[in-house]
Tab-separated table of C-alpha atoms in Angstrom:
chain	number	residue	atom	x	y	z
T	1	UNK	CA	90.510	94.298	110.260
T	2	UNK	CA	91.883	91.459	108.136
T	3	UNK	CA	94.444	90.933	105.520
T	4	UNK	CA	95.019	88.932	102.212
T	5	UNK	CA	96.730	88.976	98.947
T	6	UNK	CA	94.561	89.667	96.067
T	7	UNK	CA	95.629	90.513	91.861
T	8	UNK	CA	94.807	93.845	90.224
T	9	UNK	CA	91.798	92.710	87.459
T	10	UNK	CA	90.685	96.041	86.315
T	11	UNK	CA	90.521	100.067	86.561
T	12	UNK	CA	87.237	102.022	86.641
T	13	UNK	CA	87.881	105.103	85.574
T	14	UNK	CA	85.286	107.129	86.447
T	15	UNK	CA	85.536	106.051	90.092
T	16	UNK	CA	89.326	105.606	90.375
T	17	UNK	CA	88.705	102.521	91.592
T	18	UNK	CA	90.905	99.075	90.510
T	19	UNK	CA	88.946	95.869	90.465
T	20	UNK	CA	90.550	93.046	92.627
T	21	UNK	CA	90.133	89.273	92.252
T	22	UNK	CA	91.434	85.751	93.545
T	23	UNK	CA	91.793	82.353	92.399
T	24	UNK	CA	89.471	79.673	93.101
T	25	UNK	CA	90.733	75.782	91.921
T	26	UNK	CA	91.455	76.983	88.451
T	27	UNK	CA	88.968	80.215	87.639
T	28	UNK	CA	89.296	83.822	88.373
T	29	UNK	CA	87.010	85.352	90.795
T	30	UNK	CA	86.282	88.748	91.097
T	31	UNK	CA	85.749	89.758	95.198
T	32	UNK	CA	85.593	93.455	94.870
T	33	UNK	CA	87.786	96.655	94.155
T	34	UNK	CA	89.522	99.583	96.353
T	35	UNK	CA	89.978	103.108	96.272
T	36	UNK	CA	91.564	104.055	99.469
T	37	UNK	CA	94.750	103.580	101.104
T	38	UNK	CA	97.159	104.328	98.163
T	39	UNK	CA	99.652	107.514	98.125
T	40	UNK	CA	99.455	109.781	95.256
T	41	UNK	CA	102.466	108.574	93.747
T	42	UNK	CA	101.683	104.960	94.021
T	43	UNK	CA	98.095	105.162	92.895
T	44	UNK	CA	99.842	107.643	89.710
T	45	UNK	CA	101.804	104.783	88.939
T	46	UNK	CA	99.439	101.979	89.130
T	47	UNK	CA	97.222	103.894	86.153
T	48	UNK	CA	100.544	104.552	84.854
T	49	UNK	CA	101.058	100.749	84.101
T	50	UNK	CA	97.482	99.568	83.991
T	51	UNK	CA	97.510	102.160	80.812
T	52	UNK	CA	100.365	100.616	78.957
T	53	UNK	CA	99.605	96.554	79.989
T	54	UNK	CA	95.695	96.810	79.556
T	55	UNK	CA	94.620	93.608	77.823
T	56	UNK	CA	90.763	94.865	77.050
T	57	UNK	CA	89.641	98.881	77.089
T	58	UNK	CA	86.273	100.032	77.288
T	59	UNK	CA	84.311	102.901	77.739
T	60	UNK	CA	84.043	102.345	81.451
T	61	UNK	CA	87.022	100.322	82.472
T	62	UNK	CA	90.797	98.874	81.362
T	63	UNK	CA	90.794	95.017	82.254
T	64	UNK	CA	93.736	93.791	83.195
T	65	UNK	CA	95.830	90.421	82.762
T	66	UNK	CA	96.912	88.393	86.444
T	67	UNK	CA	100.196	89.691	88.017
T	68	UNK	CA	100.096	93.027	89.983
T	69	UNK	CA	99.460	91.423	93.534
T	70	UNK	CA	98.502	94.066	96.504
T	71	UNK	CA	98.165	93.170	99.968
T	72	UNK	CA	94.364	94.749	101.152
T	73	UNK	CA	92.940	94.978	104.401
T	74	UNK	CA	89.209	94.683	104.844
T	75	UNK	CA	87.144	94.070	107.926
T	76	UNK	CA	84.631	91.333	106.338
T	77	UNK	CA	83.928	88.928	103.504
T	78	UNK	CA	80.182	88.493	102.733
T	79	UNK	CA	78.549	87.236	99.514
T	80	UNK	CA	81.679	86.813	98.306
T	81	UNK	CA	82.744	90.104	98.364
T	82	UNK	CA	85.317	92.142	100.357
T	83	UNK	CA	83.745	94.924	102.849
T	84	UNK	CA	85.538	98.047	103.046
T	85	UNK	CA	88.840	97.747	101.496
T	86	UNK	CA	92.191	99.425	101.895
T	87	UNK	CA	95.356	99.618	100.096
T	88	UNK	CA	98.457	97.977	102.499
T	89	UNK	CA	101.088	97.627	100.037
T	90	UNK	CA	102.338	95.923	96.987
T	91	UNK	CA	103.581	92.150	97.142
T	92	UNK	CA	106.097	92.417	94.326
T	93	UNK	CA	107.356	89.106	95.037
T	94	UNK	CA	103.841	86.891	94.861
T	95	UNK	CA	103.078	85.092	92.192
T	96	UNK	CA	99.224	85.922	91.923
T	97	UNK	CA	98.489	82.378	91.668
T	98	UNK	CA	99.011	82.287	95.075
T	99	UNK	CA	96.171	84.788	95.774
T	100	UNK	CA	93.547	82.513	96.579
T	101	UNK	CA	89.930	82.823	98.085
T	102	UNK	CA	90.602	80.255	100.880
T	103	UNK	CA	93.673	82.438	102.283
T	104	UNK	CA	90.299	85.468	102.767
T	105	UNK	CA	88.911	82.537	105.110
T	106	UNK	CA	92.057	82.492	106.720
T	107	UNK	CA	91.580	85.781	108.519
T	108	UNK	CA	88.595	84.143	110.212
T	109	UNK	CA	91.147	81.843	112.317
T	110	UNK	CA	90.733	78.544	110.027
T	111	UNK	CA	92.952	77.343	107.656
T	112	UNK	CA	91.122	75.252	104.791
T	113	UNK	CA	93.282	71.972	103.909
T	114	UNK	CA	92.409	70.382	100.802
T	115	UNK	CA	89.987	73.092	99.024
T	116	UNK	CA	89.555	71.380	96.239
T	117	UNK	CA	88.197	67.916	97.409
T	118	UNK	CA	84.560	66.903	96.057
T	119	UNK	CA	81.947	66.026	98.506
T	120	UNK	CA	78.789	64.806	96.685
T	121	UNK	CA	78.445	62.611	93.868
T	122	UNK	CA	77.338	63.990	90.550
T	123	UNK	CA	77.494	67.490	91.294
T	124	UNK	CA	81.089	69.865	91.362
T	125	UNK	CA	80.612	71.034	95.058
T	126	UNK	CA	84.124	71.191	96.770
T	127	UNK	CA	84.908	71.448	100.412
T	128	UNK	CA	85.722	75.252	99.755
T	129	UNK	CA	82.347	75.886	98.611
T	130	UNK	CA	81.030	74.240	101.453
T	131	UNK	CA	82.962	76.617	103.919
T	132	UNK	CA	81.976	79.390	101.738
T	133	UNK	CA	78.350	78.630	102.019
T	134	UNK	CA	79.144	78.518	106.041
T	135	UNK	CA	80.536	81.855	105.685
T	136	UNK	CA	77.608	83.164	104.329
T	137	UNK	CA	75.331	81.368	105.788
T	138	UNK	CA	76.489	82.132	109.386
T	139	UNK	CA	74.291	85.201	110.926
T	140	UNK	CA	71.666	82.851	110.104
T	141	UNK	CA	72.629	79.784	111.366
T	142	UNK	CA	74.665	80.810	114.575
T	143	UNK	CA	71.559	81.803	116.614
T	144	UNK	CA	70.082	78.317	116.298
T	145	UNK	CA	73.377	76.519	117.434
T	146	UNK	CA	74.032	79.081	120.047
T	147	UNK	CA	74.410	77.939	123.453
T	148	UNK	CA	73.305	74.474	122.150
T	149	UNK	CA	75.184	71.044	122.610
T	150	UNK	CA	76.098	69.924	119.482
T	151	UNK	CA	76.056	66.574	117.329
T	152	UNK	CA	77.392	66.710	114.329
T	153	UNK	CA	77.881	63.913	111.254
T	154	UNK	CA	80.981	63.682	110.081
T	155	UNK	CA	82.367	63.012	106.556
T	156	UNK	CA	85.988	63.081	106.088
T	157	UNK	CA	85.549	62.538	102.504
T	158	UNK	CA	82.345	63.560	102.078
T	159	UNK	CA	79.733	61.699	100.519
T	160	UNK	CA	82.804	58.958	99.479
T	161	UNK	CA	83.418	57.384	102.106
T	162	UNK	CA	82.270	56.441	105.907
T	163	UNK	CA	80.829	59.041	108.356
T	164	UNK	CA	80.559	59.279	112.240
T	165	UNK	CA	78.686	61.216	114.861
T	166	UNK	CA	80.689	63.573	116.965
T	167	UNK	CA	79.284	64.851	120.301
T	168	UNK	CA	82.867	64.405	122.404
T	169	UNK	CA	85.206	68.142	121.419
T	170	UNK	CA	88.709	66.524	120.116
T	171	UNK	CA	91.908	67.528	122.051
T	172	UNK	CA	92.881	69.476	118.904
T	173	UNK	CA	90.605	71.596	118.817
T	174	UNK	CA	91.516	75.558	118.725
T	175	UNK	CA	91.328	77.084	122.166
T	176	UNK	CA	88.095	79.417	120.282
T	177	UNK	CA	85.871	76.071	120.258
T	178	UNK	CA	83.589	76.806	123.447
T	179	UNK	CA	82.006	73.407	125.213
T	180	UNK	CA	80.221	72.348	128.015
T	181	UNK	CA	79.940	69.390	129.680
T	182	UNK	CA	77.321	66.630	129.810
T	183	UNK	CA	76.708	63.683	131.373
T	184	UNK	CA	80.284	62.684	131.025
T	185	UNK	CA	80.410	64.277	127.289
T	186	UNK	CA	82.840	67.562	126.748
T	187	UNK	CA	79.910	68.899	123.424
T	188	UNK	CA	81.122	71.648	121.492
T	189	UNK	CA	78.939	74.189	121.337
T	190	UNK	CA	79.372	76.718	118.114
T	191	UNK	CA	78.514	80.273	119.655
T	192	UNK	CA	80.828	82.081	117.031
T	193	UNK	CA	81.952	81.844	113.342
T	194	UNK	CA	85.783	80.572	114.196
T	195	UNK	CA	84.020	77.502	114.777
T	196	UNK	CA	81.856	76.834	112.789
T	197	UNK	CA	84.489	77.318	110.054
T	198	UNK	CA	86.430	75.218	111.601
T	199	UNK	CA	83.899	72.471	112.057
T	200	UNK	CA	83.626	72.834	108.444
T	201	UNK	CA	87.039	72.430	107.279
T	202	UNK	CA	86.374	69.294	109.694
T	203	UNK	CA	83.369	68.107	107.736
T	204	UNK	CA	80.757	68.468	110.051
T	205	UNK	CA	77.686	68.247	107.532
T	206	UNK	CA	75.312	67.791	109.570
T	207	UNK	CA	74.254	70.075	113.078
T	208	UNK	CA	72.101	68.360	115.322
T	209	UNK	CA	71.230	70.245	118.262
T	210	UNK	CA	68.418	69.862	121.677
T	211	UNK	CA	65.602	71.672	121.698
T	212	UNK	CA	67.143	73.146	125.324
T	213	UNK	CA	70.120	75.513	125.947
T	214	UNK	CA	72.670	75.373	128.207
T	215	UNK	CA	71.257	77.373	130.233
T	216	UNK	CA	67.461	76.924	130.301
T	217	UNK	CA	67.537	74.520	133.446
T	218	UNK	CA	66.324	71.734	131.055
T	219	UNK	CA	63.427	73.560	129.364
T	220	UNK	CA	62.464	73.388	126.453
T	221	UNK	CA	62.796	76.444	124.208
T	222	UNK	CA	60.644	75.320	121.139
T	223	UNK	CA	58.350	72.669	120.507
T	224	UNK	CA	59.069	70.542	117.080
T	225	UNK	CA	56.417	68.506	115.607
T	226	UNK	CA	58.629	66.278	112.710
T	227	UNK	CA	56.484	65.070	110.436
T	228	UNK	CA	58.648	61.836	108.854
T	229	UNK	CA	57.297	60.054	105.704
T	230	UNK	CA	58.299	56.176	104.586
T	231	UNK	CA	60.288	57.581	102.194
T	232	UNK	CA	61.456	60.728	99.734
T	233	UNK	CA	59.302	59.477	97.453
T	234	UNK	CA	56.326	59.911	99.996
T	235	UNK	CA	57.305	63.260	100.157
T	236	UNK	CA	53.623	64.511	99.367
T	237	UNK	CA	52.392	63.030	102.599
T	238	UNK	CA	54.713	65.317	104.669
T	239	UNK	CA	53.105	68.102	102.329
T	240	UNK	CA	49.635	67.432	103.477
T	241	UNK	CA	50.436	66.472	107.008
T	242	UNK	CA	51.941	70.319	107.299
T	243	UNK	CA	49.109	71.566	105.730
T	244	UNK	CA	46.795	69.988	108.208
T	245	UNK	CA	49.135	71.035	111.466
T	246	UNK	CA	49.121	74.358	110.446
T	247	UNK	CA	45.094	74.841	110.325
T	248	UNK	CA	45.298	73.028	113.677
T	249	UNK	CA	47.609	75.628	114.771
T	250	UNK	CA	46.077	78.475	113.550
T	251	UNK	CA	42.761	77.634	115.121
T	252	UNK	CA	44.899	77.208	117.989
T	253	UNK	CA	46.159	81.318	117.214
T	254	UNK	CA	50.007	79.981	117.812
T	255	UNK	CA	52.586	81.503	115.794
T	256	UNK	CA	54.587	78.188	113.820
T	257	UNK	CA	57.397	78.623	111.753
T	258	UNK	CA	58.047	75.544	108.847
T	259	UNK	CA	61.245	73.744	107.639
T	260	UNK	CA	62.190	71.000	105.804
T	261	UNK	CA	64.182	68.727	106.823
T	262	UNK	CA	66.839	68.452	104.041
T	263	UNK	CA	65.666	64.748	103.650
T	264	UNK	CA	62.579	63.396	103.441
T	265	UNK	CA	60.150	65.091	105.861
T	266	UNK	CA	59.098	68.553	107.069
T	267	UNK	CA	59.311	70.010	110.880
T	268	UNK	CA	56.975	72.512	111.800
T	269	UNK	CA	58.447	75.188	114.922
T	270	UNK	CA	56.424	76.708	117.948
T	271	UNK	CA	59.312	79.052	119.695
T	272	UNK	CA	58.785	78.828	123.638
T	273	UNK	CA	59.823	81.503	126.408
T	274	UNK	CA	62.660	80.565	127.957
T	275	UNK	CA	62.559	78.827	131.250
T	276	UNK	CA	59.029	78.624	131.033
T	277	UNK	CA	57.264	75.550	130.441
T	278	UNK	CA	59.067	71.762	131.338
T	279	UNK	CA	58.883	68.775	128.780
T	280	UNK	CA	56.038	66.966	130.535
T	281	UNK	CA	53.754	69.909	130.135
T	282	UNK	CA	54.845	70.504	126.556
T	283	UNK	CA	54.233	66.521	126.230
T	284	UNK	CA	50.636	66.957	126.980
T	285	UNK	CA	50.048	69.544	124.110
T	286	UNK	CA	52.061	67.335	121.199
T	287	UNK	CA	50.246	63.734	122.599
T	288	UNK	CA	46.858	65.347	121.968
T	289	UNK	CA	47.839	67.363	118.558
T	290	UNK	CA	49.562	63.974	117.650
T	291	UNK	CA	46.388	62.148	118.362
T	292	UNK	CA	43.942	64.820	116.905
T	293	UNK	CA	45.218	64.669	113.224
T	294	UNK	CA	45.081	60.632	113.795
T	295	UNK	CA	41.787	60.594	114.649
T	296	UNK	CA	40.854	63.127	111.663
T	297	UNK	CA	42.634	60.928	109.166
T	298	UNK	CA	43.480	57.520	110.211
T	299	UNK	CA	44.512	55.913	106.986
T	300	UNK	CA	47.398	58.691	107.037
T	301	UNK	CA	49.008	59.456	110.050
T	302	UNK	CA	50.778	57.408	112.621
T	303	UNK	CA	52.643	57.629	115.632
T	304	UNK	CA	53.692	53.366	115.511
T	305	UNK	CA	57.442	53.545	116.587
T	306	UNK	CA	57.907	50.896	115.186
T	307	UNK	CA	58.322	51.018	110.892
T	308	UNK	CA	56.913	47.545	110.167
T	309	UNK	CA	53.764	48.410	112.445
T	310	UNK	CA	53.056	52.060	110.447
T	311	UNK	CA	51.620	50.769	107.182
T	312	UNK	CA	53.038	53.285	105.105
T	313	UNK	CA	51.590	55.831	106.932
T	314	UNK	CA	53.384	59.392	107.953
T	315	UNK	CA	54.799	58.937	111.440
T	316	UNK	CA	53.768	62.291	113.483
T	317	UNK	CA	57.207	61.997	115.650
T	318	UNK	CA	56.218	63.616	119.238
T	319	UNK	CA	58.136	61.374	121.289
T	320	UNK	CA	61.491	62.692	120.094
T	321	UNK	CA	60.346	66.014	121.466
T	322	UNK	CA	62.247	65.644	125.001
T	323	UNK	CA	65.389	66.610	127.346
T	324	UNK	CA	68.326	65.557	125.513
T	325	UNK	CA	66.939	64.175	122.138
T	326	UNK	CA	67.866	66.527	118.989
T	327	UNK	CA	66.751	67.847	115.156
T	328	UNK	CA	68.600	69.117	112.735
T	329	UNK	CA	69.215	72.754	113.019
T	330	UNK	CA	67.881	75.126	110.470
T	331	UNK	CA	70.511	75.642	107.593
T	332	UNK	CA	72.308	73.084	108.443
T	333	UNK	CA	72.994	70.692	104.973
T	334	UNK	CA	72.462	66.700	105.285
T	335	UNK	CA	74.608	64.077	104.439
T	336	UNK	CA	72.800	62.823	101.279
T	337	UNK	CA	73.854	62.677	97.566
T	338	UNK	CA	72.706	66.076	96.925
T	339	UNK	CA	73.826	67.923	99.815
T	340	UNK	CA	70.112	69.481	100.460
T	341	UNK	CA	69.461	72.035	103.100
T	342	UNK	CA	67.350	71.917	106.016
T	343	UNK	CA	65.962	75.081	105.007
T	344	UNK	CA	63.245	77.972	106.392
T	345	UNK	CA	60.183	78.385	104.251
T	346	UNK	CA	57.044	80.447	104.385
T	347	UNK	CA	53.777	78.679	104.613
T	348	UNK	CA	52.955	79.777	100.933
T	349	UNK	CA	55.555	77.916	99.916
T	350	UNK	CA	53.570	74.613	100.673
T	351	UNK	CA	52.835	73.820	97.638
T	352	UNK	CA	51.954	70.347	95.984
T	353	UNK	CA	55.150	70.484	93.839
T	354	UNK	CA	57.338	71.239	97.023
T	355	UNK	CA	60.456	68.876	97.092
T	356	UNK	CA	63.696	68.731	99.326
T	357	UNK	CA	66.250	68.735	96.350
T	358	UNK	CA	64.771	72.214	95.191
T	359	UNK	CA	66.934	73.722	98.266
T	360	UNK	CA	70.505	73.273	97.454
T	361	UNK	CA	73.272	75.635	98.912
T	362	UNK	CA	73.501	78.033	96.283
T	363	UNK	CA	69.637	78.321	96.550
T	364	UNK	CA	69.333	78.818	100.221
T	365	UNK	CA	71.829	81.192	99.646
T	366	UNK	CA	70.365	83.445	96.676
T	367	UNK	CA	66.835	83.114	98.239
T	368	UNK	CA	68.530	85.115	101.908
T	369	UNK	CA	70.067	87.795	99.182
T	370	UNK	CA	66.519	88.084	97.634
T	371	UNK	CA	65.489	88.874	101.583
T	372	UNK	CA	63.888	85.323	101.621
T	373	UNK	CA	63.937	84.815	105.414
T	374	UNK	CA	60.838	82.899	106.932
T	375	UNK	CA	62.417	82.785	110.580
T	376	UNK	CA	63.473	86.504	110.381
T	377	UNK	CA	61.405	87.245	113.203
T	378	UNK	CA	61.504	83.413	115.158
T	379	UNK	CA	63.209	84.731	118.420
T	380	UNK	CA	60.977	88.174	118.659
T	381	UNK	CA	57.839	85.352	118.843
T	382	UNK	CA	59.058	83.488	122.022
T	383	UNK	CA	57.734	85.912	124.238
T	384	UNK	CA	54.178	85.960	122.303
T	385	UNK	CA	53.666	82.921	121.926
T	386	UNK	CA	50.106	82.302	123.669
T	387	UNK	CA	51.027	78.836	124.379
T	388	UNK	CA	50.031	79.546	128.446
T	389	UNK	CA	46.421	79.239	127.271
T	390	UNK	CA	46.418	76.765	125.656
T	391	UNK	CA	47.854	74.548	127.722
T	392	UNK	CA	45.070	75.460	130.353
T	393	UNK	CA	42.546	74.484	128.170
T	394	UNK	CA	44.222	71.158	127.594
T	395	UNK	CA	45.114	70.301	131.161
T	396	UNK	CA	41.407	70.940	132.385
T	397	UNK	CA	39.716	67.967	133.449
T	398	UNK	CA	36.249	68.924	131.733
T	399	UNK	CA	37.825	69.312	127.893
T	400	UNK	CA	36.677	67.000	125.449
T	401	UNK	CA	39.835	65.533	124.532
T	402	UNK	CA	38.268	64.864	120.461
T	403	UNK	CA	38.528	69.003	120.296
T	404	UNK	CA	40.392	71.663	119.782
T	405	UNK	CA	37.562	74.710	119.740
């Protein structure tokens, strides 16, 4: 169970139950309301005083000015509300200023310095809202980084000034940060929400991780096809080359998950059994699908390395697809002026009018509560996946390498 400080904000009185909120910068926020915990005397007293200080009476409820200050405990804090709370006592001596929503992150092991400090130009997210959106966002995002070794971008002062990668785990880091080592590199890798809290109240925007675990003996465990346009502005190209990949795959009957990237391109998922199939046999499969949708349109698709060479065209990136190289994990927000998420989306969602800056925190976020969740079922597919034939078909001698039927 954890604890906080929270201000009485209102009485229901048909449920007995008081309304509790905190302060966020300079607003009010409601985070729920208790029933339990209080003695019969204490609880006949509360009404007692909610009755004769009321600022607004309605039907349903008394609403109540700032200053009766209760300490609660509650054993979570999801979509910004408080999950199962009971009465501790009464903190006669707080100020309920001082009940704030960063002090309910608290209880997760981080301490958030400097709440209030912007991180994007033009828009009014804080570094608080940022954490809150990891909060949140966390049973979704922690199986992707788990057991991973992970790179992360970071902005000290967010989009307003310089940013670094970080792969080495600082010496200051809270004994809860789990790493492995590397090729000479002590990675952190983010198996629980202490740390990924904690990475946020670093300023970690960005979670870059290998398409291998720890523990998969250098294996991959998905295969990524990122499709990577000139520009934002070519956006549409990623649209259609998604489009094409995923009547490829179908024809193919493999199960593909999409994303986009938070930036300017789209990456389209396979999931892989673990400890199953090794990068040069995976390489065989995304060299001929790389090659297939060049040869069916030419004046589109590329895979030049180099920029100057592509013309223009999409670059079908298949190369990055290997032991040690990364993407950007799904969830995770980029470092660019609008803070856009690398989010999940179903295939029907492909639409000609699809753009990366429709997928802002607060969107990701309502479209989970809305039970928007396209890789809800990502890990049950690893051990479907018919990828096994496939590959057979490809690595006989006799196939006609200008097909796929």
């Amino acid at each position: 169970m954890h604890s906080a400080g929270f201000f009485i904000s209102s009485y229901h009185k048909k449920t007995g139950t008081f309304g509790v909120s905190v302060c966020l910068n300079k607003h009010i926020i409601a985070v729920g309301s208790f029933k339990k915990g209080l003695k019969k005397e204490e609880k006949t007293a509360l009404i007692s005083i909610i009755q004769e200080h009321y600022k607004i009476e309605d039907d349903d409820f008394y609403y109540m000015e700032p200053g009766i200050c209760v300490e609660l405990q509650f054993s979570s804090f999801e979509q910004q509300k408080i999950i199962n709370p009971i009465f501790k006592k009464f903190l006669y001596n707080q100020n309920w200023q001082d009940c704030k929503l960063e002090n309910i992150l608290e209880t997760d092991g981080t301490t958030i310095t400097h709440p209030d400090k912007p991180l994007f130009p033009d828009t009014s997210i804080t570094k608080l809202d940022y954490i809150l959106y990891l909060k949140e966002i966390s049973p979704y995002f922690l199986p992707f980084l788990q057991n991973r070794l992970l790179t992360t971008i970071r902005f000290p002062h967010g989009l307003f000034g310089e940013s670094f990668y970080q792969k080495q785990c600082p010496d200051y880091a809270p004994s809860y940060v789990e790493t492995s080592m590397h090729e000479g590199i002590q990675y952190i890798v983010c198996n629980n929400l202490e740390t990924l809290l904690w990475l946020g109240n670093q300023l970690a925007f960005e979670f870059h991780i290998p398409f291998e675990t720890i523990y998969s003996d250098y294996m991959p465990s998905e295969i990524v096809f990122d499709l990577d346009p000139p520009s934002v502005e070519h956006f549409h190209m990623a649209i259609q080359a998604a489009k094409a990949l995923q009547q490829i795959l179908d024809r193919l009957q493999l199960l593909s998950f999409l994303k986009i990237s938070g930036n300017k391109g789209i990456q389209v998922y396979l999931p892989l059994p673990e400890k199953t199939f090794t990068y040069e046999e995976v390489r065989l499969f995304t060299e001929f699908i790389a090659n297939y949708m060049i040869v069916e349109n030419p004046e589109l698709f590329t895979i030049e390395r180099l920029k100057k060479n592509r013309k223009n065209r999409l670059y079908i990136d298949y190369i990055q697809h290997s032991e040690g190289k990364t993407i950007i994990a799904p969830y995770s927000i980029r470092g660019n002026k609008g803070g856009f998420v690398a989010c999940p989306l179903e295939w029907n969602e492909l639409t000609d009018d699809l753009h990366p800056s429709h997928f802002s925190m607060n969107v990701v976020l309502q479209r989970l509560h809305k039970g928007i969740n396209p890789f809800a079922h990502y890990f049950e597919v690893k051990e479907k996946q018919p990828f096994r034939q496939v590959l057979e078909v490809l690595s006989n001698p006799h196939n006609s390498k200008g097909s796929i039927d």
